[in-house]
XYZ file of C-alpha atoms in Angstrom:
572
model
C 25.094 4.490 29.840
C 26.296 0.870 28.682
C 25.418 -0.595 25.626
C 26.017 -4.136 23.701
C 29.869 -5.317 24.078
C 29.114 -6.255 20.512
C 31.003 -3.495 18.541
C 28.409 -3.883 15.433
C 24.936 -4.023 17.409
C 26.491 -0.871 19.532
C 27.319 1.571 16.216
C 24.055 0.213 14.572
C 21.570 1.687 17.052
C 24.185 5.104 17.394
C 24.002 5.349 13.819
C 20.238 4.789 13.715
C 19.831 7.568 16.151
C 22.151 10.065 14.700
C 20.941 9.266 11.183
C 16.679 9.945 12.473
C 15.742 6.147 12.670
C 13.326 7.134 15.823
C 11.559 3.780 16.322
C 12.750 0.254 16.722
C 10.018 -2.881 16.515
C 11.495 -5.847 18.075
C 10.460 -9.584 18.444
C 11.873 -11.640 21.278
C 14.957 -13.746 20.788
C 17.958 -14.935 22.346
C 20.576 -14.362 19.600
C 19.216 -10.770 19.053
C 19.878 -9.805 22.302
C 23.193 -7.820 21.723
C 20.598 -5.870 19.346
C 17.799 -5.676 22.297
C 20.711 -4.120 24.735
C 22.258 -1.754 22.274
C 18.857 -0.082 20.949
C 17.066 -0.424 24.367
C 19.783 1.776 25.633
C 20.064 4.178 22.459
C 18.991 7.557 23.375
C 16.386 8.937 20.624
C 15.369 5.272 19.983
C 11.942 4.264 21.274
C 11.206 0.293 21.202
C 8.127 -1.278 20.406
C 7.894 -5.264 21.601
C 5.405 -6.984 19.124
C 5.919 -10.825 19.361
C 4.692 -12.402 16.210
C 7.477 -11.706 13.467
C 4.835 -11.608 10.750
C 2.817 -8.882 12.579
C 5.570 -7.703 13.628
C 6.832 -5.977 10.318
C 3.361 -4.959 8.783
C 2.783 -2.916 12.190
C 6.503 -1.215 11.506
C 5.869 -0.862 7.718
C 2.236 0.789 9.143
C 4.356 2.768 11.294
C 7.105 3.908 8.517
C 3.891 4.360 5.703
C 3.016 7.381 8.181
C 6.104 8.970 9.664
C 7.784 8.737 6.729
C 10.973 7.766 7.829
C 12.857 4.435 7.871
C 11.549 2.203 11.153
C 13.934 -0.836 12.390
C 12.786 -4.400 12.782
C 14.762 -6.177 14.711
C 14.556 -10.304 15.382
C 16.814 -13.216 16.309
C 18.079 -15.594 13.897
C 16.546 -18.473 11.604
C 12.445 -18.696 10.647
C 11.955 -15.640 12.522
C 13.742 -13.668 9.626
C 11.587 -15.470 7.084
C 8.284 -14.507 8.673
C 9.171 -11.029 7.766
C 9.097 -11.565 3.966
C 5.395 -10.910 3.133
C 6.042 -7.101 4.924
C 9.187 -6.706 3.214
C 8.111 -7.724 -0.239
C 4.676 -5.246 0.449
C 7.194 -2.284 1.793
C 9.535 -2.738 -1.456
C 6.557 -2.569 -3.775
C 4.802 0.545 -1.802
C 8.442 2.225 -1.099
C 8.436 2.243 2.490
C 11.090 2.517 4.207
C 12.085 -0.145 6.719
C 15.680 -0.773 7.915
C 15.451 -4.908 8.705
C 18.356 -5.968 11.461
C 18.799 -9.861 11.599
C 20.735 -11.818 14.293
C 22.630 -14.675 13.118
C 24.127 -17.438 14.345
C 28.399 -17.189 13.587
C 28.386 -18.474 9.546
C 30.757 -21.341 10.582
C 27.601 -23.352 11.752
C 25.921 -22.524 8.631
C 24.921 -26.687 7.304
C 26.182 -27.563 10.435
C 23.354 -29.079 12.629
C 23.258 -26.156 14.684
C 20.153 -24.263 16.015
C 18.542 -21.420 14.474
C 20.885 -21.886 11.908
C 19.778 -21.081 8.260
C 21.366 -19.980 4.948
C 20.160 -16.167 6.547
C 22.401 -13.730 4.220
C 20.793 -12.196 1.610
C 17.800 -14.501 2.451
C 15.032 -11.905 1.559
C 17.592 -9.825 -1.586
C 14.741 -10.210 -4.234
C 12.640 -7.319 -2.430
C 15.465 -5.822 -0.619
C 16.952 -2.141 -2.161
C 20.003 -3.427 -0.393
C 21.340 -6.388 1.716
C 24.515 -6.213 3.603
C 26.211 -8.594 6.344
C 28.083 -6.785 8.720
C 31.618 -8.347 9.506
C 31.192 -10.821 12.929
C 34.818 -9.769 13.948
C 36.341 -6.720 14.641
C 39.797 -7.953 14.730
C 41.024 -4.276 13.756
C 40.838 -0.573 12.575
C 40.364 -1.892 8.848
C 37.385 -3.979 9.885
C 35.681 -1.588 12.144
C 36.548 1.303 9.229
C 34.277 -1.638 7.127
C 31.386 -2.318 9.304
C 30.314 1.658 10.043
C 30.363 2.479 6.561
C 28.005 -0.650 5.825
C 26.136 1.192 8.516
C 25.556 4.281 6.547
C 25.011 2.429 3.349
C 22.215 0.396 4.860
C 20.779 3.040 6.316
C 20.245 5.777 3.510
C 19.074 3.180 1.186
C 16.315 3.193 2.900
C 15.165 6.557 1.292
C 17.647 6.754 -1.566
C 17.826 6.432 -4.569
C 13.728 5.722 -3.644
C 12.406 4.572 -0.134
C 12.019 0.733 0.588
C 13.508 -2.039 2.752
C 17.213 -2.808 3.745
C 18.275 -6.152 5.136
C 21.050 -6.104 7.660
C 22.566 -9.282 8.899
C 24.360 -9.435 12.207
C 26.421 -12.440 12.708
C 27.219 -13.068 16.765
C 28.940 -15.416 18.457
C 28.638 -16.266 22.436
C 28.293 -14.142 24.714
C 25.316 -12.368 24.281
C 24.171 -10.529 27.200
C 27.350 -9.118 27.803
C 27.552 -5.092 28.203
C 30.405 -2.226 28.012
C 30.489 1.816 27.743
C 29.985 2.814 24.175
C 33.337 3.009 21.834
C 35.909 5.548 22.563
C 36.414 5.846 18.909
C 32.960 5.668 17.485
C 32.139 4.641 13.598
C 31.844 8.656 11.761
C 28.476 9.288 10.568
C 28.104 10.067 6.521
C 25.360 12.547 5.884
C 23.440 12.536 3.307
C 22.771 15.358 0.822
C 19.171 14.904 -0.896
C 18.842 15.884 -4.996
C 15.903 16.137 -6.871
C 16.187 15.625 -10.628
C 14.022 17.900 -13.502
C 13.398 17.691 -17.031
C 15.671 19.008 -19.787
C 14.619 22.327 -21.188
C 14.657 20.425 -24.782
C 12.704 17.303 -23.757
C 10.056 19.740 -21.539
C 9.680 21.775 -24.839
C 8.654 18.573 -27.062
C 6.485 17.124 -23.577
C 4.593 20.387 -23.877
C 4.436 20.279 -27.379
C 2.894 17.026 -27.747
C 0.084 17.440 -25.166
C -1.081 21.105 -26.190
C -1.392 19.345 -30.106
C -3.053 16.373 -29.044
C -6.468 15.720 -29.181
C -7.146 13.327 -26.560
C -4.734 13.025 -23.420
C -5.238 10.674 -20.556
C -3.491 10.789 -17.044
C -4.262 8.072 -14.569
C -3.152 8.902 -11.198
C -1.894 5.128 -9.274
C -1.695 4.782 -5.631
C -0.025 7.373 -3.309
C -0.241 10.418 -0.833
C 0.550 13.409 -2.930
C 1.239 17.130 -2.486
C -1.364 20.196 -2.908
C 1.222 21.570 -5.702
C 0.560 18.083 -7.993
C -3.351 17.643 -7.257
C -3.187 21.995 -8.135
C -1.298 21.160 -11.283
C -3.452 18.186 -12.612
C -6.442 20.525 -11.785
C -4.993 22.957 -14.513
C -4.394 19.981 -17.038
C -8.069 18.950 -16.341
C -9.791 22.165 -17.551
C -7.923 22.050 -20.632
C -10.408 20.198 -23.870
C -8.129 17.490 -24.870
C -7.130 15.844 -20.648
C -9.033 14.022 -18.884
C -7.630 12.758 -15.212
C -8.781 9.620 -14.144
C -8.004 8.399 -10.034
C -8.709 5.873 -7.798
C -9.215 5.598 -4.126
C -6.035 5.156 -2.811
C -4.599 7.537 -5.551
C -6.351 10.387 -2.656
C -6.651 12.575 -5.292
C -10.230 13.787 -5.585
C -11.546 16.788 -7.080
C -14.563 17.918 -9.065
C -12.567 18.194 -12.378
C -11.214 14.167 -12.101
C -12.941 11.474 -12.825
C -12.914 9.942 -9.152
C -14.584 6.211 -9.314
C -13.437 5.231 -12.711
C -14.230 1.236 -11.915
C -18.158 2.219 -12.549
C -17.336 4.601 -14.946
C -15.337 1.898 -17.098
C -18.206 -0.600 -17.078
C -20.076 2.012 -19.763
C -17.457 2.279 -21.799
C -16.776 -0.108 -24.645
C -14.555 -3.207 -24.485
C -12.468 -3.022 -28.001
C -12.954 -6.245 -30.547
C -12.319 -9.267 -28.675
C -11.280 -7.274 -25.178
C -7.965 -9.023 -25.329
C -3.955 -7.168 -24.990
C -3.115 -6.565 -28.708
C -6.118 -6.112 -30.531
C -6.767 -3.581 -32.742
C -7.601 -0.059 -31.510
C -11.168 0.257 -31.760
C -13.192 3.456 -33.097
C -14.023 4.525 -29.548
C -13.884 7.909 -29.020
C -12.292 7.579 -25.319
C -9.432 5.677 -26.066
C -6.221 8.278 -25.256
C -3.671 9.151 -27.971
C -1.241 9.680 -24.785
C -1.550 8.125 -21.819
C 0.528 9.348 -18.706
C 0.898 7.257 -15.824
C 2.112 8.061 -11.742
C 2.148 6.143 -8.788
C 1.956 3.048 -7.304
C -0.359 -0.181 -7.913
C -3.379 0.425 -10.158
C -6.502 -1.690 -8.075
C -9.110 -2.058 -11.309
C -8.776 -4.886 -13.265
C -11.321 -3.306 -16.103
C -8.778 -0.531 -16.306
C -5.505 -2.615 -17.125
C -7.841 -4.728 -19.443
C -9.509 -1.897 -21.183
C -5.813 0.044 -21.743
C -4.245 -3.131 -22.731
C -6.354 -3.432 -25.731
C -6.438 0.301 -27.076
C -2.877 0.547 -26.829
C -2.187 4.249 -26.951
C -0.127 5.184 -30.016
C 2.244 7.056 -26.816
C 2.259 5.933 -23.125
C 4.698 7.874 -21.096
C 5.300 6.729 -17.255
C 6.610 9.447 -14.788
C 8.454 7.937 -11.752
C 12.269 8.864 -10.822
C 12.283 5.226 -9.568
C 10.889 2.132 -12.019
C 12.595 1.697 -14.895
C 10.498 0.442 -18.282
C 7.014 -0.245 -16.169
C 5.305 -1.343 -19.102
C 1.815 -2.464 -16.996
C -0.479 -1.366 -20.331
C 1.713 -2.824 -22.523
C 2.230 -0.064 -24.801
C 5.301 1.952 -22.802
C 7.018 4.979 -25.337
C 9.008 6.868 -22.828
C 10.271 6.595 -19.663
C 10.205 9.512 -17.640
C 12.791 9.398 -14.687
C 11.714 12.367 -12.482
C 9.131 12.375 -9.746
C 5.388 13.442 -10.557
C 5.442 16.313 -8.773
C 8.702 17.504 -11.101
C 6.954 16.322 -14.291
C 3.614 18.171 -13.920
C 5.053 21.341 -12.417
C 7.546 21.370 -15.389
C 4.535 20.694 -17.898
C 1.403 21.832 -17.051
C 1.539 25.279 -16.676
C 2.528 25.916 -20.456
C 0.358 23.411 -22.164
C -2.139 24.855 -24.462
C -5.819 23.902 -24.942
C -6.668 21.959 -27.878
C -9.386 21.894 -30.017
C -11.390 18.856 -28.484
C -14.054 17.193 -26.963
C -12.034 14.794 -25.062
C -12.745 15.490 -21.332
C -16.733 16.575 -22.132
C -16.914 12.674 -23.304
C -15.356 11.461 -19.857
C -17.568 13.984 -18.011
C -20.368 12.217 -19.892
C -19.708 8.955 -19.308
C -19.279 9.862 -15.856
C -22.262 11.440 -15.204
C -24.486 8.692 -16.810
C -22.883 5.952 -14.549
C -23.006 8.299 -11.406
C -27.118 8.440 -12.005
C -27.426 4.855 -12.885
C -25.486 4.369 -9.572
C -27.691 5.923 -7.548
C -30.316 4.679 -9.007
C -29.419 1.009 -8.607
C -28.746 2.141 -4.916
C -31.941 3.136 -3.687
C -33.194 0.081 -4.496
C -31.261 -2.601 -3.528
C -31.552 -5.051 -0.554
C -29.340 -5.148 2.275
C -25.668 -6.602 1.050
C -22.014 -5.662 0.712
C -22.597 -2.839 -1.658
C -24.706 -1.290 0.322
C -22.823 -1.892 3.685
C -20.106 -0.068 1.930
C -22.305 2.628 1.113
C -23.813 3.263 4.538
C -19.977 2.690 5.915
C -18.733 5.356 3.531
C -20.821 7.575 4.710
C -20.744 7.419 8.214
C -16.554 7.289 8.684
C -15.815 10.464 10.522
C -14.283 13.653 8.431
C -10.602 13.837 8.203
C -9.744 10.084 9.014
C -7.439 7.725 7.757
C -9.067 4.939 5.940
C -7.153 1.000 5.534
C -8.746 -1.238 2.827
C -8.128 -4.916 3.076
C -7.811 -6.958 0.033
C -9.801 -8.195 -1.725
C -13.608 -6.777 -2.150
C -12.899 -3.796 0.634
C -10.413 -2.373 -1.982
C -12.572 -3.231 -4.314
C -15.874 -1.851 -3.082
C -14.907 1.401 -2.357
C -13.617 2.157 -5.330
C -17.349 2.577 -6.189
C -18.050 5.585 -4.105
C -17.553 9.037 -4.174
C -15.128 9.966 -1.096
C -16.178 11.369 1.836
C -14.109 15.121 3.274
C -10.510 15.171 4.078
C -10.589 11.107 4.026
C -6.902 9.380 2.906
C -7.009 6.232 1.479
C -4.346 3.420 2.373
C -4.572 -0.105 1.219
C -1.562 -3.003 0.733
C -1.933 -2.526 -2.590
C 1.926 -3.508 -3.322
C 1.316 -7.048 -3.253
C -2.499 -6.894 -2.964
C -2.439 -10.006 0.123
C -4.435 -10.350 2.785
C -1.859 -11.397 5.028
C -1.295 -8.376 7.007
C -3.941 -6.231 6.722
C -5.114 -5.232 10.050
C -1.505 -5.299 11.711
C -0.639 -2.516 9.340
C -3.345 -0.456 10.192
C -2.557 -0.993 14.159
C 0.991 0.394 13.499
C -0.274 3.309 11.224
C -2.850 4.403 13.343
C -0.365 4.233 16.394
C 2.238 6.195 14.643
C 0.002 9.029 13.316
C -2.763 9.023 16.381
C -5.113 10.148 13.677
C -9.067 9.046 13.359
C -7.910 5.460 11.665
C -10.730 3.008 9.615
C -9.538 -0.289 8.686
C -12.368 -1.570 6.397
C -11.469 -5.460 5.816
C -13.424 -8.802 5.501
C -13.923 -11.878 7.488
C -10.899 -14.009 6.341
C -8.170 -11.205 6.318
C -9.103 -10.329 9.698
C -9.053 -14.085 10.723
C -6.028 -14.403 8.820
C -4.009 -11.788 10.456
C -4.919 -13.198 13.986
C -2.146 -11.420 16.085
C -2.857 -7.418 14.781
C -3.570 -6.781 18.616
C -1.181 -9.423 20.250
C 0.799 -6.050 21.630
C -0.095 -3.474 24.030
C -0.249 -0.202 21.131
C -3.276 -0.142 19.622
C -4.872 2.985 19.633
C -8.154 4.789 20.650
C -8.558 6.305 17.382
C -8.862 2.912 15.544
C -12.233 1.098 14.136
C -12.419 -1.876 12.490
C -15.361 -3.130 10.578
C -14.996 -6.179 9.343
C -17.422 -7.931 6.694
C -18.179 -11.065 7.758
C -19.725 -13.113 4.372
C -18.392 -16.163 5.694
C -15.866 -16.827 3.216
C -13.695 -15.413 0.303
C -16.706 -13.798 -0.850
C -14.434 -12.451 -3.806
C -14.552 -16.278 -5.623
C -18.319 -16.732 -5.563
C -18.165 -13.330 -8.455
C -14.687 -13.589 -10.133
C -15.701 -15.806 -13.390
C -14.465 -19.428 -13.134
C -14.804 -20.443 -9.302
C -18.398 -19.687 -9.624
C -19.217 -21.996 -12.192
C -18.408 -24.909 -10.433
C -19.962 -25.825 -6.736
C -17.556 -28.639 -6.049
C -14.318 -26.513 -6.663
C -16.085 -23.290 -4.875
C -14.933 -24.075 -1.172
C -11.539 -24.453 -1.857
C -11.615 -20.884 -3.124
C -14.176 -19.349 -1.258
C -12.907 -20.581 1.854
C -15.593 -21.219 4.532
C -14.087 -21.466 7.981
C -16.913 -21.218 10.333
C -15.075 -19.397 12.868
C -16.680 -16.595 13.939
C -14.571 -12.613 13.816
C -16.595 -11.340 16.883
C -15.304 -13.826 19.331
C -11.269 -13.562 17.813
C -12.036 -9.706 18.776
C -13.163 -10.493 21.979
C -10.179 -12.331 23.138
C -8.285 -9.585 23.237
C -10.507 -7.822 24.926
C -11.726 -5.145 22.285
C -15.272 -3.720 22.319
C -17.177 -4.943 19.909
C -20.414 -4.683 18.036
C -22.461 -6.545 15.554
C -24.997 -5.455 12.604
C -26.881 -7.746 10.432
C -29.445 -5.254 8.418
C -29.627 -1.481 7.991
C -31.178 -0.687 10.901
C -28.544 -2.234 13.491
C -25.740 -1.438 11.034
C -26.683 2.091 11.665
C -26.965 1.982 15.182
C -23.568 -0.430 15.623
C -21.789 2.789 13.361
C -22.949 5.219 15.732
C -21.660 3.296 18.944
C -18.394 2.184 16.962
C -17.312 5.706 16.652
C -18.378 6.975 20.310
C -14.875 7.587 22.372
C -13.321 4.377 23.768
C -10.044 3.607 25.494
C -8.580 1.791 22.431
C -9.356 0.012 19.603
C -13.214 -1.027 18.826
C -14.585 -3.809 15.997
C -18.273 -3.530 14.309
C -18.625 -6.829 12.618
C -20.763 -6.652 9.892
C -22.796 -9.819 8.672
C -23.759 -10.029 5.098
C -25.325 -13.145 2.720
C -22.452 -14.399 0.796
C -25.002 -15.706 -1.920
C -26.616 -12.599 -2.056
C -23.931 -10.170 -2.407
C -22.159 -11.185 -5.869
C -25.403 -11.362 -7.045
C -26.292 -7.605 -6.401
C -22.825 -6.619 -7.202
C -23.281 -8.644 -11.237
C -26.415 -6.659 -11.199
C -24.984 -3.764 -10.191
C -22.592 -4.143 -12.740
C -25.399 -4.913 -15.863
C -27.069 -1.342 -14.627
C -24.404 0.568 -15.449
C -23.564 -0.804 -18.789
C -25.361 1.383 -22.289
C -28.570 -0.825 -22.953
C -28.603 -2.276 -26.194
């Protein structure tokens, strides 16, 4: 079979295949096409065509968040590359792997008044684990030797030292579309042997030490997809007195022994002096003596507030990746091994303290968990209670995408329903590319798929289904509040009516008809008796994707929510 005559494009896709790269999204593009022949022809190498550059990567970073393996993004040269940054800057902060192949025009016309023809290498470095420009010339052995093992590099940094995006520029000059049998003498693949690093025997000893003496211990679990052996091992450090283990949503850790929706459980405890970073500890009993930290992005605010001020006398972070991540301010020791090394290391030989730590979490928790249902049965029709009826009804064992910014919010509210996993852009925390990340994730895993998102993000991220893979086992419900509903509760924008459109955004365009132009089934509630009905339908079988917008009072909704909000807090 023939591939690209272009000695670079032609080892890339080999090397992609040999080294497990199985999937290739590509955007149309004239200088790319040396890239289009070579991969279209690569056996092992299946490629997508999604047109839009910026949907484009969030549907292959969807994609790579569920196979777990580096996916390819290929476009042609100039603002085509730059419509990939918002992806690539979501992918670096979640650590998914993406391997990012640029066309570009020769770097002689760089400045020059040519087409297509920006300053492209190392364009997108600042959220890149690596960038590399393959040599345009392959004038000899030296420079061929040079180009495959750029190749390699590119691609295992895409999982090593920790998964995330790698940039790849391709210079080419005319002809494009010309073809040839692949090289006689083809680049050598260099395998890659993985490691996984432990703890010293003498720094396990004084971990252990230090959480079997301590009287009140912490862990907050960040976002992630972990293993039965961690969740098993933090189950062990939760029945001891002195731990308590706090999760979110997307951490998709839940258990009976955590304390699952800590955003309503925070609200009850109280704020320290003046609530600020650097005040003084205050006499409250919950605040942690060590706090340990895992993960990725942290959604509550009242969380990173609340830790900021008690400043833990010890905060150790656990992640074989970032260096000094000091998010509460009060960073002791860096722990550079992966979670699942740290806890299986630790937990089995700490010993229980005399305390009442985790009884005064359980508390707390139990308080706010009555008070929340409470507040529940009797409040009107509005967000929070769309969320609770939506929560309820998403089928057993599905996959479940939260848009910024109240659906990842929201949910963080509710107790989780069976066998449910929890993914939300939580990297960057935009609302740019919500929905086309849950296309490529639910066409890449085939799994029951949710995306939960509001009126603005979907509107935003107009091209999600401007490609021919979205699947049959994706719903989207989108709340429609008509607007940034986020602004009219967030302290500030509220205050003031003049300045509230330009945050709350009202556009007047209307979700159900952007759905409809592409042909989706769709379905509409506006109160709890047609948002039941429109759930039921929404999850019947259909032959791809189906939308259930959901129409709320944007005045309303904050207003319930601040209430909401009151009710749990300890009466005076």
């Amino acid at each position: 079979m023939s591939t690209s005559d272009h000695l670079a494009a032609a080892e890339l896709a080999r090397l992609c295949a040999e080294k497990g790269v199985r999937h290739a999204v590509i955007s149309p593009g004239s200088r790319s096409a040396p890239l289009v022949l070579a991969f279209n022809a690569q056996e092992g190498i299946t490629c997508l065509q999604v047109i839009d550059e910026r949907s484009a990567a969030f549907f292959a970073m969807g994609m790579a968040q569920q196979l777990h393996e580096p996916v390819a993004l290929i476009c042609t040269s100039g603002s085509a590359v730059l419509n990939y940054g918002p992806a690539i800057a979501e992918a670096y902060y979640q650590r998914i792997p993406l391997l990012v192949i640029t066309a570009d025009r020769p770097e002689e016309w760089v400045d020059q008044g040519e087409g297509q023809a920006i300053r492209q290498q190392g364009v997108l470095a600042l959220h890149m684990r690596k960038s590399v420009q393959l040599p345009r010339l392959m004038a000899d052995e030296l420079a061929r030797w040079h180009c495959g093992r750029l190749i390699n590099e590119a691609i295992d940094a895409t999982l090593l030292p920790v998964p995330g995006p790698v940039h790849v520029n391709v210079p080419f000059a005319e002809p494009l579309y010309g073809q040839a049998p692949p090289p006689q003498a083809p680049t050598r693949r260099i395998a890659q042997v993985m490691t996984e690093s432990f703890i010293l025997p003498e720094h396990a000893r004084w971990l252990i030490q230090q959480v079997s003496t301590a009287r009140k211990v912490l862990i907050l679990a960040g976002q992630g997809v972990w293993s039965k052996g961690l969740r098993e091992q933090l189950v062990q450090l939760a029945s001891l007195p002195q731990c308590a283990v706090l999760t979110e949503t997307t951490s998709n850790l839940d258990h009976p022994a955590f304390i699952n929706c800590i955003d309503r459980v925070i609200e009850a405890v109280p704020m320290p002096a003046n609530g600020e970073a650097g005040a003084p500890r205050s006499g409250n009993e919950l605040a942690p003596d060590i706090l340990i930290t895992f993960g990725g992005a942290v959604v509550s605010k009242r969380v990173k507030t609340l830790f900021r001020a008690w400043r833990p006398a010890q905060h150790w972070h656990v992640d074989v990746g970032q260096r000094h991540y000091d998010t509460y301010q009060s960073l002791t020791h860096d722990i550079a091994v992966s979670p699942e090394i740290f806890f299986a290391q630790i937990a089995p030989q700490v010993k229980p303290a005399e305390s009442g730590y985790h009884a005064m979490w359980e508390h707390v928790d139990g308080q706010t968990t009555a008070e929340h249902h409470q507040f529940l049965k009797a409040a009107p029709y509005c967000d929070l209670t769309v969320f609770e009826r939506i929560l309820q009804r998403i089928p057993p064992g599905s996959d479940v995408h939260l848009a910024n910014s109240t659906p990842a919010r929201y949910v963080q509210l509710f107790e989780r329903g069976e066998g449910l996993r929890f993914f939300s852009n939580r990297g960057t925390s935009g609302i740019d590319g919500c929905t086309s990340t849950a296309v490529g994730a639910a066409h890449a895993s085939q799994r029951p798929t949710t995306l939960i998102t509001g009126d603005v993000a979907f509107l935003y991220d107009s091209n999600a289904f401007w490609n021919a893979y979205g699947s049959a086992h994706l719903r989207v419900i989108v709340i429609d509040n008509g607007g940034g509903n986020i602004f009219r509760y967030i302290e500030g924008p509220d205050r003031d009516p003049a300045l509230l459109k330009w945050f709350d955004s009202p556009h007047g365009r209307d979700p159900l008809a952007l759905a409809r132009s592409f042909g989706l089934p769709t379905y509409e509630a506006f109160d709890r008796t047609s948002l039941r009905n429109a759930l039921e339908q929404l999850y019947e079988p259909h032959d791809g994707p189906a939308v259930l917008v959901v129409r709320t009072d944007g005045e309303v909704s904050p207003q319930v929510l601040r209430d909401y909000f009151k009710a749990l807090r300890p009466q005076a």
